[in-house]
PDB file of C-alpha atoms in Angstrom:
ATOM      1  CA  MET A   1     -69.140 -64.391  42.882  1.00 51.00           C
ATOM      2  CA  LYS A   2     -68.196 -60.952  44.220  1.00 52.00           C
ATOM      3  CA  CYS A   3     -64.820 -61.148  42.429  1.00 51.00           C
ATOM      4  CA  THR A   4     -66.511 -62.102  39.140  1.00 50.00           C
ATOM      5  CA  LEU A   5     -68.956 -59.172  39.311  1.00 47.00           C
ATOM      6  CA  ALA A   6     -66.159 -56.774  40.232  1.00 50.00           C
ATOM      7  CA  ALA A   7     -64.025 -58.062  37.355  1.00 50.00           C
ATOM      8  CA  LEU A   8     -66.976 -57.674  34.972  1.00 46.00           C
ATOM      9  CA  ALA A   9     -67.571 -54.098  36.163  1.00 49.00           C
ATOM     10  CA  VAL A  10     -63.880 -53.212  35.689  1.00 47.00           C
ATOM     11  CA  SER A  11     -63.909 -54.849  32.252  1.00 49.00           C
ATOM     12  CA  LEU A  12     -66.976 -52.862  31.169  1.00 46.00           C
ATOM     13  CA  ALA A  13     -65.479 -49.622  32.490  1.00 47.00           C
ATOM     14  CA  ILE A  14     -62.261 -50.195  30.544  1.00 46.00           C
ATOM     15  CA  THR A  15     -64.123 -51.145  27.351  1.00 45.00           C
ATOM     16  CA  GLY A  16     -66.342 -48.066  27.623  1.00 47.00           C
ATOM     17  CA  ALA A  17     -63.339 -45.801  28.113  1.00 43.00           C
ATOM     18  CA  GLN A  18     -61.668 -47.204  25.005  1.00 44.00           C
ATOM     19  CA  ALA A  19     -64.785 -46.777  22.867  1.00 43.00           C
ATOM     20  CA  GLN A  20     -64.808 -43.008  23.337  1.00 41.00           C
ATOM     21  CA  PRO A  21     -61.573 -41.256  24.367  1.00 41.00           C
ATOM     22  CA  ALA A  22     -61.869 -38.668  27.115  1.00 46.00           C
ATOM     23  CA  GLY A  23     -62.511 -35.153  25.841  1.00 45.00           C
ATOM     24  CA  MET A  24     -63.829 -36.308  22.461  1.00 42.00           C
ATOM     25  CA  GLU A  25     -67.559 -35.615  22.887  1.00 44.00           C
ATOM     26  CA  MET A  26     -68.860 -35.475  19.299  1.00 41.00           C
ATOM     27  CA  LYS A  27     -72.608 -35.183  19.902  1.00 46.00           C
ATOM     28  CA  GLY A  28     -73.964 -32.132  18.078  1.00 48.00           C
ATOM     29  CA  MET A  29     -70.577 -31.316  16.561  1.00 42.00           C
ATOM     30  CA  GLN A  30     -70.619 -29.685  13.110  1.00 44.00           C
ATOM     31  CA  MET A  31     -68.412 -31.815  10.883  1.00 41.00           C
ATOM     32  CA  ASP A  32     -67.727 -29.415   8.000  1.00 43.00           C
ATOM     33  CA  ASN A  33     -65.887 -26.103   8.125  1.00 46.00           C
ATOM     34  CA  ALA A  34     -68.515 -24.047   6.322  1.00 47.00           C
ATOM     35  CA  PRO A  35     -70.598 -21.926   8.676  1.00 48.00           C
ATOM     36  CA  SER A  36     -74.258 -22.818   8.575  1.00 47.00           C
ATOM     37  CA  ALA A  37     -76.883 -20.145   8.128  1.00 45.00           C
ATOM     38  CA  GLN A  38     -77.717 -20.498  11.807  1.00 46.00           C
ATOM     39  CA  THR A  39     -74.137 -19.998  12.994  1.00 57.00           C
ATOM     40  CA  GLN A  40     -72.997 -17.209  10.660  1.00 83.00           C
ATOM     41  CA  THR A  41     -71.793 -14.227  12.600  1.00 94.00           C
ATOM     42  CA  SER A  42     -73.118 -10.868  11.497  1.00 96.00           C
ATOM     43  CA  HIS A  43     -70.703  -7.943  11.631  1.00 98.00           C
ATOM     44  CA  LYS A  44     -71.528  -4.227  11.642  1.00 98.00           C
ATOM     45  CA  GLY A  45     -69.776  -1.349   9.956  1.00 98.00           C
ATOM     46  CA  SER A  46     -70.240   2.231   8.901  1.00 98.00           C
ATOM     47  CA  GLY A  47     -68.614   4.236   6.182  1.00 98.00           C
ATOM     48  CA  THR A  48     -68.878   6.255   2.991  1.00 98.00           C
ATOM     49  CA  VAL A  49     -69.962   4.678  -0.291  1.00 98.00           C
ATOM     50  CA  GLN A  50     -67.283   5.050  -2.955  1.00 98.00           C
ATOM     51  CA  LYS A  51     -68.823   3.085  -5.845  1.00 98.00           C
ATOM     52  CA  VAL A  52     -72.019   1.178  -6.615  1.00 98.00           C
ATOM     53  CA  ASP A  53     -72.175  -1.528  -9.299  1.00 97.00           C
ATOM     54  CA  PRO A  54     -75.773  -2.785  -9.579  1.00 96.00           C
ATOM     55  CA  ALA A  55     -74.902  -5.109 -12.480  1.00 96.00           C
ATOM     56  CA  LYS A  56     -72.369  -6.990 -10.341  1.00 97.00           C
ATOM     57  CA  GLY A  57     -74.362  -6.561  -7.133  1.00 97.00           C
ATOM     58  CA  THR A  58     -71.460  -4.898  -5.317  1.00 98.00           C
ATOM     59  CA  VAL A  59     -70.769  -1.737  -3.373  1.00 98.00           C
ATOM     60  CA  THR A  60     -67.382  -0.276  -2.434  1.00 98.00           C
ATOM     61  CA  ILE A  61     -67.280   1.352   0.994  1.00 98.00           C
ATOM     62  CA  ALA A  62     -64.537   3.277   2.825  1.00 98.00           C
ATOM     63  CA  HIS A  63     -65.441   1.981   6.283  1.00 98.00           C
ATOM     64  CA  GLY A  64     -64.204   2.516   9.796  1.00 98.00           C
ATOM     65  CA  PRO A  65     -62.793  -0.236  12.023  1.00 98.00           C
ATOM     66  CA  VAL A  66     -64.823  -3.438  12.448  1.00 98.00           C
ATOM     67  CA  PRO A  67     -64.072  -4.571  16.020  1.00 97.00           C
ATOM     68  CA  SER A  68     -65.755  -7.988  15.686  1.00 96.00           C
ATOM     69  CA  LEU A  69     -63.195  -8.938  13.007  1.00 95.00           C
ATOM     70  CA  LYS A  70     -60.333  -6.830  14.401  1.00 96.00           C
ATOM     71  CA  TRP A  71     -60.214  -4.956  11.089  1.00 97.00           C
ATOM     72  CA  PRO A  72     -58.739  -1.477  10.808  1.00 98.00           C
ATOM     73  CA  ALA A  73     -60.427   1.199   8.716  1.00 98.00           C
ATOM     74  CA  MET A  74     -60.128   0.413   4.993  1.00 98.00           C
ATOM     75  CA  THR A  75     -61.865   0.595   1.640  1.00 98.00           C
ATOM     76  CA  MET A  76     -63.273  -2.626   0.246  1.00 97.00           C
ATOM     77  CA  THR A  77     -65.875  -4.000  -2.110  1.00 98.00           C
ATOM     78  CA  PHE A  78     -68.735  -6.054  -0.692  1.00 98.00           C
ATOM     79  CA  ASP A  79     -71.246  -8.309  -2.411  1.00 97.00           C
ATOM     80  CA  VAL A  80     -74.853  -7.354  -1.663  1.00 97.00           C
ATOM     81  CA  GLN A  81     -77.377 -10.040  -0.775  1.00 96.00           C
ATOM     82  CA  ASP A  82     -80.358  -8.047  -2.101  1.00 96.00           C
ATOM     83  CA  ARG A  83     -79.459  -6.045  -5.205  1.00 95.00           C
ATOM     84  CA  THR A  84     -82.622  -3.968  -4.893  1.00 95.00           C
ATOM     85  CA  ALA A  85     -81.061  -2.358  -1.795  1.00 94.00           C
ATOM     86  CA  LEU A  86     -78.542  -0.678  -4.107  1.00 95.00           C
ATOM     87  CA  ALA A  87     -81.292   1.513  -5.611  1.00 93.00           C
ATOM     88  CA  ASN A  88     -81.082   3.783  -2.548  1.00 91.00           C
ATOM     89  CA  VAL A  89     -77.275   3.789  -2.263  1.00 96.00           C
ATOM     90  CA  HIS A  90     -75.075   6.293  -4.109  1.00 97.00           C
ATOM     91  CA  PRO A  91     -71.432   7.451  -3.979  1.00 98.00           C
ATOM     92  CA  GLY A  92     -70.846   9.872  -1.125  1.00 98.00           C
ATOM     93  CA  ALA A  93     -73.641   8.445   1.054  1.00 98.00           C
ATOM     94  CA  VAL A  94     -72.738   7.658   4.670  1.00 98.00           C
ATOM     95  CA  VAL A  95     -74.145   4.219   5.489  1.00 98.00           C
ATOM     96  CA  GLN A  96     -74.526   1.742   8.329  1.00 98.00           C
ATOM     97  CA  PHE A  97     -74.349  -1.878   7.186  1.00 98.00           C
ATOM     98  CA  GLU A  98     -74.337  -5.458   8.402  1.00 98.00           C
ATOM     99  CA  PHE A  99     -72.500  -8.259   6.640  1.00 98.00           C
ATOM    100  CA  VAL A 100     -71.549 -11.918   6.873  1.00 97.00           C
ATOM    101  CA  GLN A 101     -68.700 -13.977   5.470  1.00 94.00           C
ATOM    102  CA  GLN A 102     -69.705 -16.391   2.707  1.00 89.00           C
ATOM    103  CA  ALA A 103     -66.745 -18.443   1.497  1.00 87.00           C
ATOM    104  CA  SER A 104     -64.064 -15.893   0.606  1.00 89.00           C
ATOM    105  CA  HIS A 105     -66.537 -13.034   0.106  1.00 91.00           C
ATOM    106  CA  TYR A 106     -68.180 -10.632   2.509  1.00 96.00           C
ATOM    107  CA  THR A 107     -71.863 -10.088   1.773  1.00 97.00           C
ATOM    108  CA  ILE A 108     -73.910  -7.145   3.008  1.00 98.00           C
ATOM    109  CA  THR A 109     -77.224  -8.306   4.432  1.00 97.00           C
ATOM    110  CA  SER A 110     -78.492  -4.868   5.440  1.00 97.00           C
ATOM    111  CA  ILE A 111     -77.526  -1.353   4.372  1.00 97.00           C
ATOM    112  CA  ARG A 112     -79.118   1.970   5.345  1.00 95.00           C
TER     113      ARG A 112
END
């Protein structure tokens, strides 16, 4: 009887190991590549406003380096999440801003 129980235990251990390969814990794993709203990383930058386009909801900023993305200083156009924020932004203004990546665009979530 001891041999039968031992054989059963070994059999169950082998079957369990085959059902889920080692290192493949999938519980809680996000299965798509799109960042969820909860996992989006916010980045911070500062720079000088070059152009504001309220109709398109964009602002062009000559910004300094963004360490969280390993970006050098550059000038780029950002989408703006809240177009009403553009009412207080004008060319030549020095601004601090926060932004997130949404698909292939970078969207400002806060600008002051």
